[in-house]
Amino acid sequence: MTFFHRPSELFKIKSMAAVGTWGFSQPAVERIRSLITAGQHATDAVEEAMAEVEDDPETGRHIVGRGGFPNSGGVVECDAAIMEGTAGRFGAVAALRGVGAPVRVARRVMDRSPHSLLVGEGAVAFAREQGFTIEPNGNMLSEHSAKAYQEFLEQKQGVSGHDTLGLIALDSMGNITVGVSSSGAPFKSPGRVGDSPLPGCGLYAEHKVGAAAATGDGDKIMCHCPSFHAVQLMKKGLSPQDACHNVLDGTIRRTAPDRFFEIGLIALNVKGEVGAASSVEFPYTFWSQGKVVETSTQPPHSILTNATEKCHTHVE
């Protein structure tokens, strides 16, 4: 273990690590790696890496930020949140219009607002007060999302998938921060808010324990608070992998396998250990100190696999 001396204290470099939901998070995890190895705080790294993905219209097809799919009225409304392990450090926005990198507004809510979550016109007003440019909706649409919306209007053809960008970073001082961002369910009702900006649901972090983030069907996920439960299980000594699987196992048993929904869960503890569990095939990206950034695919939870096999056997 390496030690440095300061006039008033001794401190040690702890394990550094990062993890992100889905394969498209790889550039963001790479960005976090470069920032925290250069000495950046975990919160700054998460904000910067997430904002770069949000503001890229090409990643909008993953239901994140600029270029994301609009609501049923053709307007892009984004949800984003950021949470530090330190108690009370949380900020979020929901149904935010006209901002290509909503996590930056969520960060301002955490740092400068007496509130923790701002929604709709209130979130827009706050963003404007903080110096953000509120762009016209046309700037928020990409060619891909505009075409998908037109097909929705003409054919009532939806878009499958529930991608959300979730990122967790652990820096050299042991600070752990989690962020999430989503443009929400494609063609949702105006004003609809999913699990992403809700603490305990889309994300949760606790100092000296770890953090977790969820992705999937937000309307269902928010009923189970999976991120909170995963962190509490890590607090009791479970590894991130065991915590994620335990949470999914309990959620499946409460719901019934044949009526289950899409959910992916990632977790990172302060030792730099990573875990994931999912109801579907779930690629996630991770990095830990001394290693390269990797992408792994988590298979569907075994309970769901067994239920599907039994169903197929019964049909045959």
Coordinates of C-alpha atoms in Angstrom, one line a residue:
M1 CA 0.0 0.0 0.0
T2 CA 1.4 3.4 -0.9
F3 CA 1.4 6.3 1.6
F4 CA 1.8 10.0 1.1
H5 CA 2.6 12.5 3.8
R6 CA 0.7 15.8 4.2
P7 CA 1.5 18.4 6.9
S8 CA -1.5 17.4 8.9
E9 CA -2.4 13.9 7.8
L10 CA -1.4 10.6 6.4
F11 CA -3.6 9.1 3.7
K12 CA -3.4 6.1 1.5
I13 CA -4.3 5.3 -2.1
K14 CA -7.2 2.9 -2.1
S15 CA -8.5 0.7 -4.8
M16 CA -9.9 2.6 -7.8
A17 CA -12.6 1.1 -10.0
A18 CA -15.6 1.9 -12.2
V19 CA -18.5 0.0 -13.8
G20 CA -21.2 0.9 -16.3
T21 CA -24.5 -0.6 -17.6
W22 CA -24.6 -2.0 -21.1
G23 CA -21.8 -2.4 -23.6
F24 CA -22.3 1.2 -24.9
S25 CA -20.9 2.4 -21.5
Q26 CA -17.4 1.4 -22.4
P27 CA -16.2 4.8 -23.6
A28 CA -17.6 6.3 -20.4
V29 CA -15.8 3.8 -18.2
E30 CA -12.6 4.5 -20.1
R31 CA -13.1 8.2 -19.4
I32 CA -13.7 7.6 -15.7
R33 CA -10.5 5.5 -15.6
S34 CA -8.5 8.3 -17.1
L35 CA -10.0 10.9 -14.8
I36 CA -9.7 9.2 -11.5
T37 CA -6.2 7.8 -12.2
A38 CA -5.2 11.5 -12.8
G39 CA -6.5 12.4 -9.4
Q40 CA -10.1 13.6 -10.1
H41 CA -12.9 13.1 -7.6
A42 CA -15.3 10.3 -8.3
T43 CA -18.2 12.7 -8.7
D44 CA -16.4 14.9 -11.3
A45 CA -15.5 11.7 -13.2
V46 CA -19.0 10.4 -13.3
E47 CA -20.5 13.7 -14.3
E48 CA -17.9 14.3 -17.1
A49 CA -18.1 10.8 -18.5
M50 CA -21.9 10.6 -18.4
A51 CA -22.3 14.1 -19.9
E52 CA -20.2 13.1 -22.9
V53 CA -22.4 10.1 -23.6
E54 CA -25.7 12.1 -23.0
D55 CA -24.7 14.9 -25.4
D56 CA -23.8 12.5 -28.3
P57 CA -26.9 12.1 -30.5
E58 CA -25.5 8.8 -31.7
T59 CA -26.0 7.2 -28.3
G60 CA -29.5 8.5 -28.1
R61 CA -30.7 5.3 -29.6
H62 CA -29.7 3.7 -26.2
I63 CA -32.4 5.9 -24.6
V64 CA -30.0 8.4 -23.2
G65 CA -29.9 12.2 -23.5
R66 CA -29.7 14.0 -26.8
G67 CA -31.1 11.9 -29.6
G68 CA -33.2 9.9 -27.2
F69 CA -36.7 8.9 -28.1
P70 CA -39.4 11.5 -27.4
N71 CA -42.6 11.2 -25.5
S72 CA -46.0 10.6 -27.2
G73 CA -46.2 14.3 -28.0
G74 CA -42.8 14.3 -29.7
V75 CA -40.9 16.0 -27.0
V76 CA -37.6 14.6 -25.5
E77 CA -37.9 14.6 -21.7
C78 CA -34.8 13.4 -19.7
D79 CA -34.2 12.0 -16.2
A80 CA -30.9 12.1 -14.5
A81 CA -29.4 11.8 -11.0
I82 CA -26.1 11.7 -9.2
M83 CA -25.5 10.4 -5.7
E84 CA -22.4 10.4 -3.5
G85 CA -21.7 7.9 -0.7
T86 CA -21.7 10.9 1.7
A87 CA -25.1 11.1 3.5
G88 CA -27.4 13.7 2.0
R89 CA -25.4 14.2 -1.2
F90 CA -28.0 13.6 -4.0
G91 CA -29.4 15.6 -6.9
A92 CA -31.8 14.8 -9.7
V93 CA -33.9 16.1 -12.4
A94 CA -36.9 14.5 -14.2
A95 CA -38.9 15.3 -17.3
L96 CA -36.2 17.9 -18.1
R97 CA -36.6 19.4 -21.6
G98 CA -34.0 21.1 -23.8
V99 CA -30.7 20.1 -22.1
G100 CA -28.4 17.7 -23.9
A101 CA -26.5 16.7 -20.7
P102 CA -29.1 16.5 -17.9
V103 CA -26.6 15.0 -15.4
R104 CA -24.9 18.4 -15.3
V105 CA -28.1 19.9 -14.1
A106 CA -28.6 17.1 -11.6
R107 CA -25.1 17.9 -10.2
R108 CA -26.1 21.6 -9.8
V109 CA -29.2 20.5 -7.9
M110 CA -27.0 18.5 -5.5
D111 CA -24.5 21.3 -5.1
R112 CA -26.6 24.5 -5.2
S113 CA -30.3 23.8 -4.6
P114 CA -32.0 23.3 -1.2
H115 CA -34.0 20.6 -2.9
S116 CA -33.0 17.2 -4.1
L117 CA -35.2 16.5 -7.1
L118 CA -36.6 19.0 -9.6
V119 CA -39.2 18.1 -12.3
G120 CA -40.5 19.5 -15.5
E121 CA -40.8 23.2 -15.7
G122 CA -39.2 23.6 -12.3
A123 CA -36.2 21.7 -13.5
V124 CA -36.1 23.8 -16.7
A125 CA -36.3 27.1 -14.7
F126 CA -33.5 26.0 -12.4
A127 CA -31.3 25.0 -15.3
R128 CA -31.8 28.4 -16.9
E129 CA -31.0 30.1 -13.6
Q130 CA -27.8 28.1 -13.4
G131 CA -26.7 29.3 -16.9
F132 CA -27.7 26.3 -19.0
T133 CA -29.0 27.0 -22.5
I134 CA -32.5 25.5 -23.0
E135 CA -32.5 24.3 -26.6
P136 CA -35.4 23.8 -28.9
N137 CA -36.8 20.3 -29.0
G138 CA -35.6 19.9 -32.6
N139 CA -32.0 20.1 -31.4
M140 CA -32.7 17.2 -28.9
L141 CA -33.9 14.8 -31.7
S142 CA -31.6 12.8 -33.9
E143 CA -32.5 11.6 -37.4
H144 CA -32.9 8.2 -35.9
S145 CA -35.3 9.2 -33.0
A146 CA -37.3 11.5 -35.3
K147 CA -37.8 8.7 -37.8
A148 CA -38.8 6.3 -35.0
Y149 CA -41.4 8.9 -33.7
Q150 CA -42.9 9.3 -37.2
E151 CA -43.2 5.5 -37.4
F152 CA -44.9 5.5 -34.0
L153 CA -47.4 8.1 -35.2
E154 CA -48.2 6.3 -38.5
Q155 CA -48.0 2.7 -37.4
K156 CA -48.2 2.8 -33.6
Q157 CA -44.9 0.9 -33.8
G158 CA -43.0 1.1 -30.5
V159 CA -39.3 0.6 -29.8
S160 CA -38.1 -2.3 -27.7
G161 CA -35.6 -2.1 -24.9
H162 CA -35.2 -0.2 -21.7
D163 CA -31.5 1.0 -21.8
T164 CA -30.3 3.4 -19.2
L165 CA -26.8 4.7 -18.6
G166 CA -25.6 3.9 -15.1
L167 CA -22.1 4.6 -14.0
I168 CA -20.3 4.1 -10.6
A169 CA -16.8 5.4 -9.8
L170 CA -14.5 4.7 -6.8
D171 CA -11.6 7.1 -6.6
S172 CA -8.2 6.9 -4.9
M173 CA -9.5 8.5 -1.7
G174 CA -12.3 6.0 -1.3
N175 CA -15.0 8.4 -2.6
I176 CA -17.8 6.5 -4.4
T177 CA -20.3 8.1 -6.6
V178 CA -23.1 6.7 -8.8
G179 CA -25.0 8.5 -11.7
V180 CA -27.8 7.5 -14.0
S181 CA -29.3 9.0 -17.1
S182 CA -32.3 8.1 -19.3
S183 CA -34.6 9.8 -21.8
G184 CA -37.2 7.4 -20.5
A185 CA -39.5 4.9 -22.1
P186 CA -39.9 5.7 -25.8
F187 CA -43.2 7.5 -26.6
K188 CA -44.1 7.6 -22.9
S189 CA -46.9 9.8 -21.6
P190 CA -45.7 13.4 -21.1
G191 CA -44.4 13.9 -17.6
R192 CA -43.8 10.2 -17.0
V193 CA -40.8 9.5 -14.6
G194 CA -39.1 6.2 -14.3
D195 CA -36.8 4.7 -11.6
S196 CA -33.6 6.4 -12.8
P197 CA -33.8 9.7 -10.8
L198 CA -35.3 8.1 -7.7
P199 CA -32.8 7.3 -4.8
G200 CA -32.9 3.7 -3.8
C201 CA -34.5 2.7 -7.1
G202 CA -32.4 3.7 -10.0
L203 CA -29.3 4.4 -7.9
Y204 CA -27.9 4.4 -4.3
A205 CA -24.6 4.9 -2.7
E206 CA -23.2 4.7 0.9
H207 CA -19.8 5.7 2.1
K208 CA -17.5 2.9 3.2
V209 CA -19.9 0.4 1.6
G210 CA -20.5 0.8 -2.1
A211 CA -23.0 1.8 -4.7
A212 CA -25.5 0.3 -7.1
A213 CA -27.5 1.3 -10.2
A214 CA -30.4 -0.3 -12.1
T215 CA -31.6 -0.3 -15.7
G216 CA -34.7 -1.8 -17.3
D217 CA -38.4 -1.3 -17.0
G218 CA -38.5 1.7 -14.7
D219 CA -42.2 1.6 -14.0
K220 CA -41.7 -1.8 -12.4
I221 CA -38.2 -1.3 -11.0
M222 CA -39.3 1.6 -8.8
C223 CA -41.7 -0.7 -6.9
H224 CA -38.8 -2.8 -5.6
C225 CA -35.9 -0.3 -4.7
P226 CA -33.2 -2.7 -5.9
S227 CA -30.3 -0.3 -5.7
F228 CA -30.9 0.4 -2.0
H229 CA -31.3 -3.3 -1.2
A230 CA -28.1 -4.2 -3.0
V231 CA -26.1 -1.7 -1.0
Q232 CA -27.6 -2.8 2.2
L233 CA -26.6 -6.4 1.5
M234 CA -23.1 -5.3 0.7
K235 CA -23.1 -3.5 4.1
K236 CA -23.9 -6.9 5.7
G237 CA -20.9 -8.4 4.1
L238 CA -22.1 -9.8 0.8
S239 CA -20.0 -9.3 -2.3
P240 CA -21.4 -7.1 -5.1
Q241 CA -22.1 -10.2 -7.2
D242 CA -23.9 -12.0 -4.4
A243 CA -25.8 -8.8 -3.4
C244 CA -27.1 -8.3 -7.0
H245 CA -28.2 -11.9 -7.4
N246 CA -29.8 -11.9 -4.0
V247 CA -31.8 -8.8 -4.9
L248 CA -32.9 -10.2 -8.2
D249 CA -33.8 -13.5 -6.6
G250 CA -36.1 -11.9 -4.1
T251 CA -37.7 -9.6 -6.7
I252 CA -38.4 -12.5 -8.9
R253 CA -39.9 -14.6 -6.1
R254 CA -42.2 -11.7 -5.1
T255 CA -43.3 -11.1 -8.7
A256 CA -43.5 -14.7 -10.2
P257 CA -41.0 -15.7 -12.9
D258 CA -43.7 -15.9 -15.7
R259 CA -44.7 -12.3 -15.1
F260 CA -41.2 -10.8 -14.5
F261 CA -39.9 -7.6 -16.2
E262 CA -36.6 -6.4 -17.6
I263 CA -34.1 -5.4 -15.0
G264 CA -30.3 -5.2 -14.9
L265 CA -28.4 -4.3 -11.7
I266 CA -24.7 -3.4 -11.2
A267 CA -22.9 -2.8 -8.0
L268 CA -19.4 -1.8 -6.8
N269 CA -18.0 -2.0 -3.3
V270 CA -15.2 0.1 -1.7
K271 CA -12.8 -2.8 -2.2
G272 CA -13.2 -2.3 -5.9
E273 CA -15.2 -5.5 -6.4
V274 CA -17.9 -5.5 -9.1
G275 CA -21.1 -7.5 -9.5
A276 CA -24.1 -7.7 -11.8
A277 CA -27.4 -9.6 -12.2
S278 CA -30.1 -9.4 -14.7
S279 CA -33.4 -10.8 -16.0
V280 CA -32.1 -10.6 -19.6
E281 CA -28.7 -11.0 -21.3
F282 CA -26.9 -8.0 -19.9
P283 CA -23.5 -6.7 -21.1
Y284 CA -21.8 -4.4 -18.6
T285 CA -18.4 -2.7 -18.6
F286 CA -16.0 -2.5 -15.7
W287 CA -12.5 -1.5 -14.7
S288 CA -10.3 -1.9 -11.6
Q289 CA -6.9 -0.5 -10.7
G290 CA -4.1 -2.3 -12.5
K291 CA -6.4 -3.8 -15.1
V292 CA -7.8 -2.9 -18.5
V293 CA -11.4 -1.9 -19.2
E294 CA -13.5 -5.0 -19.9
T295 CA -17.0 -5.9 -21.0
S296 CA -18.7 -8.9 -19.6
T297 CA -22.1 -10.3 -20.4
Q298 CA -24.3 -11.4 -17.5
P299 CA -26.8 -14.2 -18.5
P300 CA -30.4 -14.1 -17.4
H301 CA -31.0 -15.1 -13.8
S302 CA -31.2 -18.9 -13.3
I303 CA -34.7 -18.8 -11.8
L304 CA -36.0 -17.2 -15.0
T305 CA -34.0 -19.6 -17.2
N306 CA -35.4 -22.6 -15.3
A307 CA -39.0 -21.2 -15.5
T308 CA -38.6 -20.7 -19.3
E309 CA -37.3 -24.3 -19.7
K310 CA -40.2 -25.7 -17.7
C311 CA -42.7 -23.7 -19.8
H312 CA -41.1 -25.0 -23.0
T313 CA -41.2 -28.6 -21.7
H314 CA -44.8 -28.2 -20.8
V315 CA -45.7 -26.9 -24.2
E316 CA -43.9 -29.8 -26.0

